[in-house]
Amino acid sequence: MKRRPLILFSLLALVFTLGLVGCSRTIDDVAKWKAKGNIEKLIKALADPKTEVRQSAAEALGELKAEPAIDALAALFNDPEEGVVLAAVDALAAIGTEATTSPMIAALKLDQTQARNTAAVTLGKLKATGAVEPLCEALDDSEESVRNAAAVSLGQIGDEAASKALVKKLSSGSDELRLNCAQSLASTGGEVAADGLVGALADSSGAVRKAAVKSLVEIGTISTPYALEGLKNDQEQVRSGSIAVIKGLKAIPLTGAHAIWYSLAKISVDNTDTIDPATVEKLIKMTGETDTMLEACAHSVADFREHASRALEAIGESCTADAVKAAEATAGADGEAWFKNRSAWKGAPSWRLDLWGALTAMNPDFDLDGAKVAHMQAQGRPAFTVIVAPEFKPTREYIPLLISLLGDTTKPPPEQPDYDADGVPVVKKAIDRFRGEANQQMAMNKLNAAGDTAIYPLLAAIEDEDELIAGHAAEILGELGEKRALGPVIRVVTQKLAAGEQLTTSPFYNALQKLDDPSGEPLLLKIRPNPDRAMHVFERLNPGTRAMSADTKDDTGHYSQPIAFDIGYIVDGRVDREEIKFMKDGSGDWKPIPKDR
């Protein structure tokens, strides 16, 4: 009898336990509540002790887009089970109303990468301006996917406050992150974005560079001054991208300093090393922009310097004072010392040397090798060893030294006697037989190769007191067909004729012929013809012929006597010969004698 109460209690406990089990929620219950839209019971199920029930309830509330469940779902961020946390975040993302902004911002700090990624994506879709700062912080997330999601979302929100953080990431991170940031900056916009995107035009990724151009154009007129500034950038890709932006904005400058930089930038990205005459001509017409062209002469981009220098040289003496002042202010130590020594250059003093030297000295890459300079100044074989070397280039810095070598008169020492004064045989030492003519010829070759870069110092050298140097300078300019040499050559020839010099073999006479300009013809008539002059006159008298040779006939050697040439020529594919004879008339002009005389 004593055991009956115990048995009864046990039976009651079992019935109570079974009752409790019968009341426990299941995922089937969740499915039913979802089907009926019973949001209240689903919210209560979020607190169920069973993981699968909490997770299923969160998923169901998301599918139902149950806005009343937002706070309860956010409370699951502290759930110990990762699956439940992710389900809660996904549910809030699915609800997707403005009320989910705060919990989604909180989700950016969760431990789960997937949760942070979902939160970042959702905030962009919500265009949640209040999430800009947290998303900017997410650009530094430890996971790449979250960083990229944050970058994209900031673009979707389109708040200028995000531009600074996006720009910062343009210089770091993966290609994908930089690309997303560049694209998003089109929406966030502003001056910070425009400035940063111009820098991205030099990105190592072609996709990022393309996106930067597109975004700058989409930002609009705010981008214009930054793109114009980009035209002056040291990096070719930035200049190229800036040109594309300016074209896209239809903001091509036609006048003023910006027009100069635009022209220079265009020519600098065309992948050629030649001077574009059209660009130089355009710069020449902008005479009021001397300061801008002088700035270009001090630029690190060679195309800028060379085109601006050619334009300023063509403008001439009027810009010399400004150029000298600019050189004194901007030239480096080596360039400054070199420029100060210009009084020692051949043809000095000359405004041409002042202008040309100033433009050269401003080059930030000015390079003059001290050992080479010493050898070239020594002339003779030491100089020849330098300029004959394949690696030697006739850059502007070495032009004055090359011009000096045009006057090298080095000669070998006298022959040593076979016997001394006592009749003892002399042990002869090795003698260097080098002659300065070798340096003269090599210097002429190098100066010819230098082309336009050597024109101004050669023009000055024409009137140097060293006849050998002046004559060679005239010959080189004649070979180059440099019309600016006409004035100096005509002055020299006029002076020499007035002094009674016979110029038939003079280099100045040859130069005047090669320049082939009507202004020089009156002087050419005053000089007894040489073979080159004879061939030129023959071709002029016989159109359609091409003179090949001119052999002197019956030359008495007297400068005033007539002279005849046997001309070998080609006409209609046929080789023939004919004589042409010149006589000095009463006016002192050497003219061909008509054939019937």
Coordinates of C-alpha atoms in Angstrom, one line a residue:
M1 CA 0.0 0.0 0.0
K2 CA 2.9 2.4 0.6
R3 CA 4.0 2.2 -3.0
R4 CA 0.8 3.4 -4.6
P5 CA 1.3 7.2 -4.2
L6 CA 4.8 6.9 -5.7
I7 CA 3.4 5.0 -8.8
L8 CA 0.6 7.6 -9.2
F9 CA 3.1 10.5 -9.1
S10 CA 5.3 8.8 -11.7
L11 CA 2.3 8.4 -14.1
L12 CA 1.3 12.0 -13.7
A13 CA 4.8 13.2 -14.4
L14 CA 4.9 11.1 -17.6
V15 CA 1.6 12.4 -18.8
F16 CA 2.8 16.0 -18.1
T17 CA 6.1 15.4 -20.0
L18 CA 4.3 13.9 -23.0
G19 CA 2.0 16.9 -23.0
L20 CA 4.9 19.2 -23.1
V21 CA 6.4 17.3 -26.0
G22 CA 3.2 17.4 -27.8
C23 CA 3.2 21.3 -27.5
S24 CA 6.9 21.7 -28.8
R25 CA 7.2 23.6 -32.2
T26 CA 8.5 21.8 -35.3
I27 CA 9.6 23.0 -38.7
D28 CA 6.2 21.6 -40.0
D29 CA 4.5 24.0 -37.6
V30 CA 6.6 26.8 -39.1
A31 CA 5.6 25.8 -42.6
K32 CA 1.9 25.9 -41.6
W33 CA 2.2 29.3 -40.0
K34 CA 4.0 30.6 -43.0
A35 CA 1.3 29.2 -45.3
K36 CA -1.3 31.0 -43.2
G37 CA 0.7 34.1 -42.9
N38 CA 0.7 33.8 -39.2
I39 CA 3.5 36.3 -38.5
E40 CA 2.9 36.5 -34.8
K41 CA 3.6 32.8 -34.2
L42 CA 6.6 32.9 -36.5
I43 CA 8.0 35.8 -34.5
K44 CA 7.5 33.7 -31.3
A45 CA 9.2 30.8 -33.0
L46 CA 12.4 32.9 -33.3
A47 CA 12.9 32.3 -29.6
D48 CA 12.4 28.5 -29.8
P49 CA 15.2 26.4 -28.2
K50 CA 15.5 24.4 -31.4
T51 CA 18.0 25.8 -33.9
E52 CA 16.1 24.5 -36.9
V53 CA 12.9 26.1 -35.8
R54 CA 14.5 29.5 -35.2
Q55 CA 16.2 29.3 -38.6
S56 CA 13.1 28.1 -40.4
A57 CA 11.0 30.8 -38.8
A58 CA 13.6 33.5 -39.8
E59 CA 13.5 32.3 -43.4
A60 CA 9.7 32.2 -43.4
L61 CA 9.5 35.8 -42.1
G62 CA 11.9 36.9 -44.9
E63 CA 9.8 35.3 -47.5
L64 CA 6.7 36.9 -46.1
K65 CA 8.5 40.3 -46.0
A66 CA 7.2 40.7 -42.5
E67 CA 8.2 44.2 -41.5
P68 CA 6.8 43.7 -37.9
A69 CA 9.5 41.0 -37.4
I70 CA 12.4 43.4 -38.0
D71 CA 13.4 43.9 -34.4
A72 CA 13.0 40.2 -33.5
L73 CA 15.1 39.2 -36.5
A74 CA 17.8 41.8 -35.6
A75 CA 17.9 40.2 -32.1
L76 CA 19.0 37.0 -33.7
F77 CA 22.4 38.6 -34.6
N78 CA 23.5 37.4 -31.2
D79 CA 22.3 33.8 -31.8
P80 CA 25.0 31.3 -31.1
E81 CA 24.3 29.4 -34.3
E82 CA 25.8 30.8 -37.5
G83 CA 23.0 29.5 -39.7
V84 CA 20.4 31.3 -37.6
V85 CA 22.3 34.6 -37.8
L86 CA 22.7 34.3 -41.6
A87 CA 19.0 33.4 -41.9
A88 CA 18.1 36.6 -39.9
V89 CA 20.3 38.8 -42.1
D90 CA 18.9 37.3 -45.3
A91 CA 15.3 37.8 -44.0
L92 CA 16.0 41.4 -43.3
A93 CA 17.5 41.8 -46.7
A94 CA 14.4 40.2 -48.2
I95 CA 12.1 42.6 -46.3
G96 CA 14.1 45.4 -47.8
T97 CA 12.3 48.4 -46.4
E98 CA 13.8 51.6 -45.0
A99 CA 13.2 50.2 -41.5
T100 CA 15.8 47.6 -42.1
T101 CA 18.6 50.2 -42.5
S102 CA 19.7 50.3 -38.9
P103 CA 19.9 46.5 -38.4
M104 CA 21.7 46.2 -41.7
I105 CA 24.3 48.7 -40.7
A106 CA 24.7 46.7 -37.5
A107 CA 25.2 43.6 -39.6
L108 CA 28.3 45.1 -41.3
K109 CA 30.0 44.4 -38.0
L110 CA 29.0 40.7 -37.7
D111 CA 31.7 38.0 -37.6
Q112 CA 30.2 36.1 -40.6
T113 CA 31.6 37.3 -44.0
Q114 CA 28.4 36.3 -45.7
A115 CA 26.3 38.4 -43.3
R116 CA 28.5 41.5 -43.8
N117 CA 28.4 41.0 -47.6
T118 CA 24.6 40.7 -47.6
A119 CA 24.3 43.8 -45.4
A120 CA 26.6 45.8 -47.7
V121 CA 24.7 44.8 -50.8
T122 CA 21.3 45.5 -49.2
L123 CA 22.2 49.0 -48.0
G124 CA 23.1 49.9 -51.6
K125 CA 19.8 48.6 -52.9
L126 CA 18.1 50.6 -50.1
K127 CA 20.1 53.7 -51.2
A128 CA 20.5 54.3 -47.5
T129 CA 22.3 57.6 -47.2
G130 CA 22.6 57.0 -43.4
A131 CA 24.8 54.0 -44.2
V132 CA 27.5 56.0 -46.2
E133 CA 30.0 56.2 -43.3
P134 CA 29.7 52.5 -42.2
L135 CA 30.0 51.4 -45.9
C136 CA 33.1 53.6 -46.2
E137 CA 34.5 51.8 -43.2
A138 CA 33.6 48.5 -44.9
L139 CA 36.0 49.4 -47.7
D140 CA 38.7 48.3 -45.3
D141 CA 36.9 45.0 -44.4
S142 CA 39.2 42.0 -44.1
E143 CA 37.3 40.2 -46.9
E144 CA 37.5 41.2 -50.5
S145 CA 33.9 40.4 -51.3
V146 CA 32.7 42.8 -48.6
R147 CA 35.0 45.5 -49.7
N148 CA 33.7 45.2 -53.3
A149 CA 30.1 45.1 -52.2
A150 CA 30.6 48.2 -50.1
A151 CA 32.2 50.0 -53.1
V152 CA 29.3 49.1 -55.4
S153 CA 26.7 50.1 -52.8
L154 CA 28.3 53.5 -52.3
G155 CA 27.9 54.1 -56.0
Q156 CA 24.2 53.1 -55.8
I157 CA 23.6 55.5 -52.9
G158 CA 25.4 58.2 -54.8
D159 CA 26.3 60.5 -51.9
E160 CA 29.3 62.8 -52.5
A161 CA 30.4 62.2 -48.9
A162 CA 31.6 58.7 -50.0
S163 CA 34.0 60.1 -52.7
K164 CA 37.0 60.6 -50.4
A165 CA 36.9 57.0 -49.2
L166 CA 36.4 55.6 -52.7
V167 CA 39.3 57.7 -54.1
K168 CA 41.6 56.5 -51.4
K169 CA 41.0 52.9 -52.6
L170 CA 41.9 53.8 -56.2
S171 CA 45.5 53.6 -55.2
S172 CA 45.3 50.3 -53.4
G173 CA 43.5 47.0 -53.4
S174 CA 42.7 44.5 -56.1
D175 CA 41.9 45.3 -59.7
E176 CA 38.2 44.5 -59.0
L177 CA 38.0 46.9 -56.0
R178 CA 39.7 49.7 -57.9
L179 CA 37.4 49.1 -60.8
N180 CA 34.3 49.2 -58.6
C181 CA 35.5 52.4 -56.9
A182 CA 36.2 54.1 -60.2
Q183 CA 32.7 53.2 -61.4
S184 CA 31.0 54.3 -58.2
L185 CA 32.7 57.7 -58.2
A186 CA 30.6 58.5 -61.3
S187 CA 27.6 58.6 -59.0
T188 CA 29.1 60.1 -55.9
G189 CA 30.8 62.8 -58.0
G190 CA 32.2 66.1 -56.8
E191 CA 35.7 67.7 -57.1
V192 CA 37.3 65.0 -54.9
A193 CA 36.1 62.3 -57.2
A194 CA 37.2 64.2 -60.3
D195 CA 40.7 64.8 -58.9
G196 CA 41.1 61.2 -57.8
L197 CA 39.8 59.8 -61.1
V198 CA 42.4 61.7 -63.1
G199 CA 45.1 60.0 -61.1
A200 CA 43.4 56.6 -61.9
L201 CA 43.9 57.3 -65.6
A202 CA 47.4 55.9 -65.0
D203 CA 46.1 52.7 -63.3
S204 CA 47.9 49.5 -64.3
S205 CA 44.6 47.9 -65.3
G206 CA 43.1 48.9 -68.6
A207 CA 39.6 48.3 -67.3
V208 CA 40.2 50.8 -64.4
R209 CA 41.6 53.4 -66.8
K210 CA 38.6 53.0 -69.1
A211 CA 36.2 53.3 -66.1
A212 CA 37.9 56.4 -64.9
V213 CA 37.4 58.1 -68.3
K214 CA 33.8 57.1 -68.4
S215 CA 33.2 58.3 -64.8
L216 CA 34.9 61.6 -65.4
V217 CA 32.7 62.2 -68.4
E218 CA 29.6 61.2 -66.4
I219 CA 30.5 63.6 -63.5
G220 CA 30.3 66.4 -66.1
T221 CA 31.7 69.9 -66.1
I222 CA 33.2 69.5 -62.7
S223 CA 35.7 67.2 -64.3
T224 CA 36.9 69.7 -66.9
P225 CA 39.6 71.6 -64.9
Y226 CA 41.0 68.4 -63.6
A227 CA 41.2 66.8 -67.0
L228 CA 42.8 70.0 -68.4
E229 CA 45.4 69.8 -65.6
G230 CA 45.9 66.1 -66.5
L231 CA 47.1 67.2 -69.9
K232 CA 50.3 68.3 -68.2
N233 CA 50.9 65.0 -66.3
D234 CA 54.2 63.3 -66.6
Q235 CA 52.5 60.0 -67.3
E236 CA 51.4 59.3 -70.9
Q237 CA 48.4 57.3 -69.8
V238 CA 47.1 60.2 -67.8
R239 CA 47.5 62.6 -70.7
S240 CA 45.8 60.2 -73.1
G241 CA 42.9 59.6 -70.7
S242 CA 42.6 63.4 -70.1
I243 CA 42.3 64.0 -73.8
A244 CA 39.5 61.3 -74.0
V245 CA 37.7 63.0 -71.1
I246 CA 37.9 66.5 -72.7
K247 CA 36.6 65.1 -76.0
G248 CA 33.8 63.3 -74.1
L249 CA 32.9 66.5 -72.4
K250 CA 33.1 68.5 -75.7
A251 CA 35.4 70.9 -73.9
I252 CA 38.4 71.0 -76.3
P253 CA 40.1 74.3 -75.6
L254 CA 40.8 76.5 -78.7
T255 CA 42.6 79.4 -77.2
G256 CA 44.9 80.3 -74.3
A257 CA 47.2 78.2 -72.2
H258 CA 44.9 75.2 -72.1
A259 CA 44.9 75.0 -75.9
I260 CA 48.7 74.8 -75.8
W261 CA 48.7 72.0 -73.3
Y262 CA 46.0 70.2 -75.3
S263 CA 48.1 70.4 -78.5
L264 CA 51.2 69.3 -76.7
A265 CA 49.5 66.4 -74.9
K266 CA 48.0 65.2 -78.2
I267 CA 51.3 65.1 -80.0
S268 CA 53.0 63.4 -77.0
V269 CA 50.7 60.4 -77.1
D270 CA 51.0 59.6 -80.8
N271 CA 53.9 57.2 -80.3
T272 CA 56.2 59.0 -82.7
D273 CA 59.5 60.7 -82.0
T274 CA 59.3 63.3 -84.8
I275 CA 58.4 66.9 -84.6
D276 CA 55.0 67.8 -85.9
P277 CA 55.2 71.0 -87.9
A278 CA 51.5 71.6 -87.6
T279 CA 51.7 71.7 -83.8
V280 CA 54.7 74.0 -83.9
E281 CA 52.9 76.3 -86.3
K282 CA 49.8 76.4 -84.0
L283 CA 52.1 77.3 -81.0
I284 CA 53.8 80.0 -83.0
K285 CA 50.5 81.7 -83.6
M286 CA 49.9 81.9 -79.8
T287 CA 52.4 84.6 -79.2
G288 CA 50.6 85.8 -76.1
E289 CA 51.3 82.5 -74.3
T290 CA 55.1 82.7 -74.1
D291 CA 55.0 81.9 -70.4
T292 CA 53.1 78.7 -71.0
M293 CA 55.5 77.6 -73.7
L294 CA 58.4 78.4 -71.4
E295 CA 56.8 76.2 -68.7
A296 CA 56.5 73.5 -71.3
C297 CA 60.3 73.8 -72.0
A298 CA 60.9 72.9 -68.4
H299 CA 58.6 69.8 -68.5
S300 CA 59.8 66.3 -68.1
V301 CA 58.1 65.2 -71.3
A302 CA 60.5 65.5 -74.2
D303 CA 57.7 66.2 -76.8
F304 CA 56.6 69.1 -74.8
R305 CA 60.0 70.6 -74.6
E306 CA 61.0 70.1 -78.2
H307 CA 57.7 71.5 -79.7
A308 CA 57.6 74.4 -77.4
S309 CA 61.3 75.2 -78.0
R310 CA 60.9 75.1 -81.8
A311 CA 57.9 77.5 -81.5
L312 CA 59.8 79.9 -79.3
E313 CA 62.8 79.8 -81.5
A314 CA 60.6 80.7 -84.5
I315 CA 59.0 83.5 -82.5
G316 CA 62.6 84.7 -82.0
E317 CA 64.2 87.6 -80.3
S318 CA 61.1 89.1 -78.8
C319 CA 60.9 86.2 -76.3
T320 CA 64.6 86.0 -75.4
A321 CA 64.5 88.1 -72.3
D322 CA 61.6 86.1 -70.8
A323 CA 63.4 82.9 -71.7
V324 CA 66.6 84.0 -70.0
K325 CA 64.7 85.0 -66.9
A326 CA 62.9 81.6 -66.8
A327 CA 66.2 79.7 -67.2
E328 CA 67.7 81.6 -64.3
A329 CA 64.7 80.7 -62.2
T330 CA 64.2 77.1 -63.1
A331 CA 67.4 75.6 -64.5
G332 CA 69.2 73.0 -62.3
A333 CA 72.8 73.5 -61.1
D334 CA 74.4 71.8 -64.1
G335 CA 72.1 73.6 -66.6
E336 CA 72.7 76.9 -64.9
A337 CA 76.5 76.6 -65.0
W338 CA 76.4 75.6 -68.6
F339 CA 74.2 78.5 -69.6
K340 CA 76.3 81.0 -67.8
N341 CA 79.3 79.9 -69.9
R342 CA 77.6 80.9 -73.2
S343 CA 79.9 83.8 -73.7
A344 CA 82.5 81.2 -74.7
W345 CA 80.3 79.7 -77.4
K346 CA 81.1 80.3 -81.0
G347 CA 79.1 83.3 -82.4
A348 CA 78.7 84.9 -79.0
P349 CA 77.3 87.3 -78.0
S350 CA 74.1 86.6 -79.8
W351 CA 70.4 86.7 -78.8
R352 CA 70.0 83.4 -80.6
L353 CA 72.5 81.7 -78.2
D354 CA 70.8 83.4 -75.3
L355 CA 67.4 82.1 -76.4
W356 CA 68.5 78.6 -77.4
G357 CA 70.7 78.2 -74.4
A358 CA 68.0 79.3 -72.0
L359 CA 65.5 76.8 -73.5
T360 CA 68.1 74.0 -73.3
A361 CA 69.1 74.8 -69.7
M362 CA 65.5 74.5 -68.4
N363 CA 65.4 70.8 -69.3
P364 CA 64.9 68.9 -66.0
D365 CA 66.8 66.0 -67.6
F366 CA 69.8 68.2 -68.5
D367 CA 72.8 65.8 -68.7
L368 CA 76.4 66.8 -69.5
D369 CA 79.1 64.3 -68.8
G370 CA 82.2 66.0 -67.3
A371 CA 84.7 63.5 -68.8
K372 CA 83.2 63.9 -72.3
V373 CA 83.3 67.7 -72.0
A374 CA 87.0 67.6 -71.0
H375 CA 87.9 65.4 -73.9
M376 CA 85.9 67.5 -76.4
Q377 CA 87.5 70.7 -75.2
A378 CA 90.9 69.2 -75.6
Q379 CA 90.1 68.6 -79.3
G380 CA 92.4 66.3 -81.3
R381 CA 92.2 62.6 -80.7
P382 CA 90.6 62.8 -77.2
A383 CA 87.6 64.6 -78.8
F384 CA 87.5 62.2 -81.7
T385 CA 87.3 59.2 -79.4
V386 CA 84.2 60.7 -77.7
I387 CA 82.2 61.8 -80.8
V388 CA 83.0 58.7 -82.9
A389 CA 81.7 56.4 -80.2
P390 CA 78.3 54.8 -81.2
E391 CA 76.7 55.7 -77.9
F392 CA 77.5 59.4 -78.3
K393 CA 74.4 61.4 -79.2
P394 CA 74.4 65.0 -80.4
T395 CA 72.0 66.3 -77.8
R396 CA 71.5 70.0 -77.2
E397 CA 73.9 70.0 -74.3
Y398 CA 76.9 69.0 -76.6
I399 CA 76.0 71.3 -79.6
P400 CA 78.3 74.2 -78.6
L401 CA 81.2 71.8 -78.2
L402 CA 80.6 70.1 -81.5
I403 CA 80.5 73.5 -83.2
S404 CA 83.9 74.3 -81.6
L405 CA 85.3 71.1 -83.2
L406 CA 84.4 72.5 -86.6
G407 CA 87.5 74.6 -86.2
D408 CA 89.9 71.9 -84.9
T409 CA 93.3 72.5 -86.6
T410 CA 95.2 69.7 -84.8
K411 CA 98.2 68.6 -86.7
P412 CA 100.8 65.9 -86.1
P413 CA 104.2 67.1 -84.7
P414 CA 107.1 67.5 -87.1
E415 CA 109.0 64.5 -88.3
Q416 CA 111.8 63.4 -86.0
P417 CA 115.3 63.5 -87.5
D418 CA 117.0 60.2 -88.2
Y419 CA 120.2 61.5 -86.4
D420 CA 120.8 64.0 -83.7
A421 CA 123.3 66.9 -83.9
D422 CA 126.2 64.5 -83.1
G423 CA 125.3 62.1 -85.8
V424 CA 123.9 59.5 -83.4
P425 CA 120.8 57.6 -84.7
V426 CA 117.7 58.8 -83.0
V427 CA 115.3 56.3 -81.4
K428 CA 112.1 57.6 -82.7
K429 CA 109.0 57.8 -80.5
A430 CA 105.6 56.9 -81.6
I431 CA 103.9 59.9 -83.1
D432 CA 100.1 60.4 -83.2
R433 CA 99.3 61.3 -86.8
F434 CA 95.8 62.6 -86.0
R435 CA 94.6 65.6 -87.9
G436 CA 91.8 68.0 -86.9
E437 CA 90.1 67.5 -90.2
A438 CA 88.8 64.2 -88.9
N439 CA 87.0 66.1 -86.0
Q440 CA 85.7 68.7 -88.4
Q441 CA 84.1 66.1 -90.6
M442 CA 82.7 64.0 -87.7
A443 CA 81.4 67.2 -86.0
M444 CA 79.7 68.2 -89.3
N445 CA 78.1 64.7 -89.5
K446 CA 76.8 64.9 -85.9
L447 CA 75.5 68.4 -86.3
N448 CA 73.7 67.4 -89.5
A449 CA 72.2 64.5 -87.5
A450 CA 71.1 66.9 -84.8
G451 CA 69.0 68.7 -87.3
D452 CA 66.7 71.4 -86.0
T453 CA 68.0 71.2 -82.5
A454 CA 71.3 72.7 -83.7
I455 CA 70.0 75.5 -85.9
Y456 CA 70.2 78.5 -83.6
P457 CA 73.8 78.0 -82.4
L458 CA 74.8 77.3 -86.0
L459 CA 73.2 80.5 -87.1
A460 CA 75.1 82.4 -84.5
A461 CA 78.4 80.6 -85.5
I462 CA 78.1 81.8 -89.2
E463 CA 79.2 85.2 -88.0
D464 CA 82.0 83.9 -85.7
E465 CA 85.5 85.4 -86.2
D466 CA 86.8 81.8 -86.7
E467 CA 86.5 81.5 -90.5
L468 CA 86.8 77.7 -90.5
I469 CA 83.9 77.3 -88.0
A470 CA 81.8 80.0 -89.6
G471 CA 82.2 78.4 -93.1
H472 CA 81.4 74.9 -91.8
A473 CA 78.3 76.2 -90.0
A474 CA 77.1 77.8 -93.2
E475 CA 77.7 74.6 -95.1
I476 CA 75.7 72.6 -92.6
L477 CA 72.8 75.0 -92.7
G478 CA 72.9 75.0 -96.5
E479 CA 72.7 71.2 -96.5
L480 CA 69.7 71.4 -94.1
G481 CA 68.0 73.9 -96.4
E482 CA 67.5 76.2 -93.4
K483 CA 66.0 79.4 -94.7
R484 CA 66.8 81.3 -91.5
A485 CA 70.4 81.1 -92.5
L486 CA 69.8 83.4 -95.5
G487 CA 70.2 86.6 -93.6
P488 CA 73.5 85.7 -91.9
V489 CA 75.0 84.1 -95.0
I490 CA 74.1 87.1 -97.2
R491 CA 75.7 89.4 -94.7
V492 CA 78.9 87.5 -94.6
V493 CA 79.0 87.1 -98.4
T494 CA 78.3 90.8 -98.9
Q495 CA 81.1 91.7 -96.5
K496 CA 83.6 89.4 -98.3
L497 CA 82.7 90.7 -101.8
A498 CA 83.1 94.2 -100.5
A499 CA 86.6 93.2 -99.3
G500 CA 87.4 91.9 -102.7
E501 CA 87.6 88.2 -101.7
Q502 CA 87.3 85.5 -104.4
L503 CA 84.5 83.2 -103.2
T504 CA 84.3 80.5 -105.9
T505 CA 85.5 77.8 -103.5
S506 CA 84.0 79.5 -100.4
P507 CA 81.7 77.5 -98.1
F508 CA 79.5 80.6 -97.9
Y509 CA 79.1 80.6 -101.6
N510 CA 78.2 76.9 -101.5
A511 CA 75.7 77.5 -98.7
L512 CA 74.0 80.4 -100.5
Q513 CA 73.6 78.1 -103.6
K514 CA 72.0 75.3 -101.6
L515 CA 69.6 77.6 -99.8
D516 CA 68.4 78.4 -103.4
D517 CA 66.4 81.5 -102.6
P518 CA 65.8 84.4 -105.0
S519 CA 67.1 86.9 -102.4
G520 CA 70.5 85.4 -102.8
E521 CA 70.7 85.4 -106.6
P522 CA 72.1 89.0 -106.9
L523 CA 75.1 87.9 -104.8
L524 CA 75.5 84.6 -106.6
L525 CA 75.8 86.5 -109.9
K526 CA 78.8 88.4 -108.5
I527 CA 80.9 85.2 -107.9
R528 CA 82.7 83.3 -110.5
P529 CA 80.8 80.0 -110.9
N530 CA 82.0 76.7 -109.6
P531 CA 80.7 73.3 -110.9
D532 CA 77.7 73.3 -108.6
R533 CA 76.6 76.7 -109.8
A534 CA 77.1 75.6 -113.4
M535 CA 74.9 72.6 -113.0
H536 CA 72.2 74.6 -111.3
V537 CA 72.2 77.3 -114.0
F538 CA 72.2 74.7 -116.7
E539 CA 69.1 73.0 -115.2
R540 CA 67.4 76.4 -115.0
L541 CA 68.1 77.1 -118.6
N542 CA 67.1 73.6 -119.8
P543 CA 63.9 72.6 -118.0
G544 CA 63.4 68.8 -117.8
T545 CA 67.1 68.1 -117.6
R546 CA 69.0 66.8 -114.6
A547 CA 72.7 67.7 -114.4
M548 CA 75.0 65.0 -113.2
S549 CA 78.5 66.4 -113.5
A550 CA 80.3 69.6 -114.5
D551 CA 83.9 69.4 -115.7
T552 CA 85.9 72.6 -116.0
K553 CA 87.2 73.4 -119.5
D554 CA 90.1 75.7 -120.3
D555 CA 90.2 77.3 -116.8
T556 CA 93.0 79.8 -117.0
G557 CA 92.9 80.2 -113.2
H558 CA 92.4 84.0 -113.6
Y559 CA 89.3 85.0 -111.5
S560 CA 88.1 87.6 -114.0
Q561 CA 88.4 85.3 -117.1
P562 CA 85.5 83.4 -118.6
I563 CA 85.1 79.8 -117.5
A564 CA 83.5 76.9 -119.4
F565 CA 82.0 73.6 -118.0
D566 CA 81.2 70.4 -119.8
I567 CA 77.9 69.4 -118.3
G568 CA 76.8 65.7 -118.2
Y569 CA 73.1 65.5 -117.9
I570 CA 70.0 63.2 -118.3
V571 CA 67.0 64.1 -120.3
D572 CA 64.1 61.8 -121.2
G573 CA 66.1 58.9 -119.9
R574 CA 69.0 59.7 -122.2
V575 CA 72.5 60.7 -121.1
D576 CA 74.1 63.5 -123.0
R577 CA 76.7 66.3 -122.6
E578 CA 76.8 70.0 -123.4
E579 CA 79.0 72.9 -122.7
I580 CA 78.0 76.0 -120.8
K581 CA 80.3 79.0 -120.6
F582 CA 80.1 82.0 -118.2
M583 CA 81.5 85.5 -118.7
K584 CA 81.5 88.5 -116.4
D585 CA 79.4 91.4 -117.9
G586 CA 79.7 95.1 -117.5
S587 CA 77.7 95.0 -114.2
G588 CA 80.1 92.5 -112.7
D589 CA 77.6 89.6 -113.0
W590 CA 78.7 86.2 -114.1
K591 CA 76.2 85.0 -116.7
P592 CA 76.1 82.2 -119.2
I593 CA 77.1 83.1 -122.8
P594 CA 74.5 82.4 -125.4
K595 CA 75.3 79.3 -127.5
D596 CA 75.6 81.3 -130.8
R597 CA 78.5 83.4 -129.5

